[in-house]
């Protein structure tokens, strides 16, 4: 009697595990397909954005930033077409990951990916403010240095550099 109950219990547990596994497999396959499609679509969109931005010559703004002393000393070459295409790639990839986690019916992971996706616009705005801050600070630095040089002040470069960093920190 005890042996029969154990077999029935074990059989029921195995049946439930098999049933759960069979309901998860289609969801898992769907999520994997979404991720693969997401990778392909994201790469295509990033390439399209990069080509579009190169055609409108947005990299000229990056060249202006690369000429600024603080950027030049950091050995970072800013190329906006590449940066924005990467942002597009990862934004779309996260969107497809969000869809895949929804297919898997995992609310905790879906919420985490959704919060990550919602963070991207804030990062883009922060990047724009940083670029505008650097360009504005550099323009003021050049203007102040030219003015102080024309007045014959010997520490014109130091004063202009101090003003640049002050404005950069304040604005950004």
mmCIF file of C-alpha atoms in Angstrom:
data_model
loop_
_atom_site.group_PDB
_atom_site.id
_atom_site.type_symbol
_atom_site.label_atom_id
_atom_site.label_comp_id
_atom_site.label_asym_id
_atom_site.label_seq_id
_atom_site.Cartn_x
_atom_site.Cartn_y
_atom_site.Cartn_z
ATOM 1 C CA UNK A 1 0.000 0.000 0.000
ATOM 2 C CA UNK A 2 2.736 2.458 1.005
ATOM 3 C CA UNK A 3 4.700 1.487 -2.118
ATOM 4 C CA UNK A 4 1.696 2.170 -4.389
ATOM 5 C CA UNK A 5 1.142 5.600 -2.828
ATOM 6 C CA UNK A 6 4.807 6.470 -3.375
ATOM 7 C CA UNK A 7 4.639 5.395 -7.005
ATOM 8 C CA UNK A 8 1.447 7.389 -7.551
ATOM 9 C CA UNK A 9 2.998 10.456 -5.920
ATOM 10 C CA UNK A 10 6.178 10.099 -7.960
ATOM 11 C CA UNK A 11 4.164 9.560 -11.128
ATOM 12 C CA UNK A 12 2.081 12.659 -10.412
ATOM 13 C CA UNK A 13 5.175 14.761 -9.767
ATOM 14 C CA UNK A 14 6.870 13.569 -12.954
ATOM 15 C CA UNK A 15 3.701 14.218 -14.932
ATOM 16 C CA UNK A 16 3.454 17.737 -13.524
ATOM 17 C CA UNK A 17 7.122 18.415 -14.266
ATOM 18 C CA UNK A 18 6.705 17.158 -17.830
ATOM 19 C CA UNK A 19 3.587 19.258 -18.260
ATOM 20 C CA UNK A 20 5.383 22.370 -16.955
ATOM 21 C CA UNK A 21 8.346 21.659 -19.224
ATOM 22 C CA UNK A 22 6.078 21.282 -22.269
ATOM 23 C CA UNK A 23 4.385 24.623 -21.547
ATOM 24 C CA UNK A 24 7.742 26.402 -21.140
ATOM 25 C CA UNK A 25 9.395 25.058 -24.320
ATOM 26 C CA UNK A 26 7.247 27.050 -26.818
ATOM 27 C CA UNK A 27 7.736 30.209 -24.761
ATOM 28 C CA UNK A 28 11.477 29.621 -24.609
ATOM 29 C CA UNK A 29 11.693 29.001 -28.358
ATOM 30 C CA UNK A 30 9.640 32.153 -28.991
ATOM 31 C CA UNK A 31 11.934 34.199 -26.749
ATOM 32 C CA UNK A 32 15.056 32.852 -28.479
ATOM 33 C CA UNK A 33 13.562 33.650 -31.897
ATOM 34 C CA UNK A 34 12.738 37.179 -30.709
ATOM 35 C CA UNK A 35 16.312 37.698 -29.478
ATOM 36 C CA UNK A 36 17.772 36.461 -32.783
ATOM 37 C CA UNK A 37 15.391 38.659 -34.795
ATOM 38 C CA UNK A 38 16.238 41.509 -32.427
ATOM 39 C CA UNK A 39 19.957 41.098 -33.053
ATOM 40 C CA UNK A 40 19.455 41.166 -36.817
ATOM 41 C CA UNK A 41 17.002 44.090 -36.841
ATOM 42 C CA UNK A 42 19.119 46.067 -34.358
ATOM 43 C CA UNK A 43 22.262 45.655 -36.482
ATOM 44 C CA UNK A 44 20.387 46.722 -39.615
ATOM 45 C CA UNK A 45 18.874 49.759 -37.871
ATOM 46 C CA UNK A 46 22.245 50.784 -36.420
ATOM 47 C CA UNK A 47 23.879 50.535 -39.836
ATOM 48 C CA UNK A 48 21.072 52.605 -41.369
ATOM 49 C CA UNK A 49 21.385 55.287 -38.672
ATOM 50 C CA UNK A 50 25.177 55.393 -39.054
ATOM 51 C CA UNK A 51 24.960 55.790 -42.841
ATOM 52 C CA UNK A 52 22.260 58.460 -42.513
ATOM 53 C CA UNK A 53 24.262 60.438 -39.956
ATOM 54 C CA UNK A 54 27.416 60.193 -42.059
ATOM 55 C CA UNK A 55 25.510 61.553 -45.057
ATOM 56 C CA UNK A 56 24.289 64.572 -43.093
ATOM 57 C CA UNK A 57 27.883 64.999 -41.817
ATOM 58 C CA UNK A 58 27.127 65.035 -38.114
ATOM 59 C CA UNK A 59 30.720 63.989 -37.459
ATOM 60 C CA UNK A 60 31.807 67.591 -38.085
ATOM 61 C CA UNK A 61 30.381 68.391 -34.640
ATOM 62 C CA UNK A 62 32.506 65.578 -33.234
ATOM 63 C CA UNK A 63 35.553 67.042 -34.956
ATOM 64 C CA UNK A 64 34.901 70.354 -33.177
ATOM 65 C CA UNK A 65 34.713 68.507 -29.875
ATOM 66 C CA UNK A 66 37.911 66.597 -30.653
ATOM 67 C CA UNK A 67 39.746 69.907 -31.044
ATOM 68 C CA UNK A 68 38.889 70.993 -27.481
ATOM 69 C CA UNK A 69 41.864 70.673 -25.147
ATOM 70 C CA UNK A 70 40.193 68.477 -22.510
ATOM 71 C CA UNK A 71 38.930 66.004 -25.125
ATOM 72 C CA UNK A 72 42.209 66.026 -27.031
ATOM 73 C CA UNK A 73 44.211 65.250 -23.876
ATOM 74 C CA UNK A 74 41.946 62.324 -23.004
ATOM 75 C CA UNK A 75 42.831 60.589 -26.302
ATOM 76 C CA UNK A 76 39.145 60.015 -27.041
ATOM 77 C CA UNK A 77 38.010 60.515 -30.613
ATOM 78 C CA UNK A 78 34.327 61.394 -30.700
ATOM 79 C CA UNK A 79 32.439 60.247 -33.759
ATOM 80 C CA UNK A 80 28.751 60.996 -33.345
ATOM 81 C CA UNK A 81 27.592 58.724 -36.148
ATOM 82 C CA UNK A 82 29.172 55.747 -34.398
ATOM 83 C CA UNK A 83 27.942 56.726 -30.926
ATOM 84 C CA UNK A 84 24.359 57.324 -32.025
ATOM 85 C CA UNK A 85 24.285 54.144 -34.096
ATOM 86 C CA UNK A 86 25.453 52.195 -31.032
ATOM 87 C CA UNK A 87 22.741 53.843 -28.930
ATOM 88 C CA UNK A 88 20.202 52.817 -31.573
ATOM 89 C CA UNK A 89 21.552 49.256 -31.593
ATOM 90 C CA UNK A 90 21.377 48.787 -27.833
ATOM 91 C CA UNK A 91 18.036 50.563 -27.485
ATOM 92 C CA UNK A 92 16.442 48.268 -30.053
ATOM 93 C CA UNK A 93 18.144 45.229 -28.553
ATOM 94 C CA UNK A 94 16.766 46.085 -25.120
ATOM 95 C CA UNK A 95 13.319 46.542 -26.680
ATOM 96 C CA UNK A 96 13.511 43.036 -28.170
ATOM 97 C CA UNK A 97 14.762 41.679 -24.837
ATOM 98 C CA UNK A 98 11.741 43.274 -23.175
ATOM 99 C CA UNK A 99 9.463 41.523 -25.661
ATOM 100 C CA UNK A 100 11.290 38.219 -25.071
ATOM 101 C CA UNK A 101 10.910 38.476 -21.295
ATOM 102 C CA UNK A 102 7.213 39.235 -21.771
ATOM 103 C CA UNK A 103 6.884 36.065 -23.863
ATOM 104 C CA UNK A 104 8.544 34.095 -21.065
ATOM 105 C CA UNK A 105 6.033 35.607 -18.599
ATOM 106 C CA UNK A 106 8.691 36.664 -16.131
ATOM 107 C CA UNK A 107 7.356 39.889 -14.604
ATOM 108 C CA UNK A 108 10.430 40.599 -12.456
ATOM 109 C CA UNK A 109 12.828 40.406 -15.397
ATOM 110 C CA UNK A 110 10.382 42.297 -17.633
ATOM 111 C CA UNK A 111 10.227 45.102 -15.063
ATOM 112 C CA UNK A 112 14.032 45.215 -14.853
ATOM 113 C CA UNK A 113 14.447 45.393 -18.632
ATOM 114 C CA UNK A 114 11.638 47.981 -18.877
ATOM 115 C CA UNK A 115 13.353 50.200 -16.287
ATOM 116 C CA UNK A 116 16.605 49.879 -18.240
ATOM 117 C CA UNK A 117 14.772 50.828 -21.441
ATOM 118 C CA UNK A 118 13.188 53.841 -19.704
ATOM 119 C CA UNK A 119 16.646 55.004 -18.599
ATOM 120 C CA UNK A 120 17.909 55.449 -22.179
ATOM 121 C CA UNK A 121 16.153 58.784 -22.931
ATOM 122 C CA UNK A 122 17.680 60.251 -19.758
ATOM 123 C CA UNK A 123 21.123 59.112 -20.888
ATOM 124 C CA UNK A 124 20.609 60.692 -24.313
ATOM 125 C CA UNK A 125 19.522 63.995 -22.766
ATOM 126 C CA UNK A 126 22.524 63.903 -20.413
ATOM 127 C CA UNK A 127 24.840 63.320 -23.371
ATOM 128 C CA UNK A 128 23.314 66.257 -25.265
ATOM 129 C CA UNK A 129 23.670 68.540 -22.232
ATOM 130 C CA UNK A 130 27.283 67.440 -21.819
ATOM 131 C CA UNK A 131 28.102 68.178 -25.472
ATOM 132 C CA UNK A 132 26.391 71.577 -25.352
ATOM 133 C CA UNK A 133 28.186 72.363 -22.087
ATOM 134 C CA UNK A 134 31.586 71.509 -23.539
ATOM 135 C CA UNK A 135 30.968 73.494 -26.734
ATOM 136 C CA UNK A 136 29.672 76.526 -24.831
ATOM 137 C CA UNK A 137 32.519 76.402 -22.304
ATOM 138 C CA UNK A 138 35.089 76.143 -25.084
ATOM 139 C CA UNK A 139 33.550 79.075 -26.980
ATOM 140 C CA UNK A 140 33.646 81.243 -23.851
ATOM 141 C CA UNK A 141 37.219 80.119 -23.113
ATOM 142 C CA UNK A 142 38.394 81.129 -26.587
ATOM 143 C CA UNK A 143 36.595 84.467 -26.383
ATOM 144 C CA UNK A 144 37.999 85.274 -22.925
ATOM 145 C CA UNK A 145 41.516 84.197 -23.900
ATOM 146 C CA UNK A 146 41.423 86.320 -27.059
ATOM 147 C CA UNK A 147 40.169 89.308 -25.085
ATOM 148 C CA UNK A 148 42.781 88.917 -22.345
ATOM 149 C CA UNK A 149 45.550 88.385 -24.909
ATOM 150 C CA UNK A 150 44.525 91.572 -26.707
ATOM 151 C CA UNK A 151 44.684 93.425 -23.379
ATOM 152 C CA UNK A 152 48.207 92.063 -22.822
ATOM 153 C CA UNK A 153 47.424 90.107 -19.660
ATOM 154 C CA UNK A 154 50.224 87.527 -19.232
ATOM 155 C CA UNK A 155 48.131 84.808 -17.539
ATOM 156 C CA UNK A 156 45.359 84.910 -20.152
ATOM 157 C CA UNK A 157 45.533 81.182 -20.944
ATOM 158 C CA UNK A 158 45.369 80.179 -17.279
ATOM 159 C CA UNK A 159 42.393 82.458 -16.568
ATOM 160 C CA UNK A 160 40.574 81.253 -19.684
ATOM 161 C CA UNK A 161 41.241 77.615 -18.782
ATOM 162 C CA UNK A 162 39.972 78.162 -15.243
ATOM 163 C CA UNK A 163 36.817 79.752 -16.660
ATOM 164 C CA UNK A 164 36.406 76.817 -19.068
ATOM 165 C CA UNK A 165 36.531 74.239 -16.261
ATOM 166 C CA UNK A 166 34.289 76.338 -14.027
ATOM 167 C CA UNK A 167 31.649 76.646 -16.759
ATOM 168 C CA UNK A 168 32.021 73.002 -17.777
ATOM 169 C CA UNK A 169 31.440 71.788 -14.218
ATOM 170 C CA UNK A 170 28.608 74.265 -13.621
ATOM 171 C CA UNK A 171 26.721 73.597 -16.853
ATOM 172 C CA UNK A 172 27.286 69.874 -17.103
#
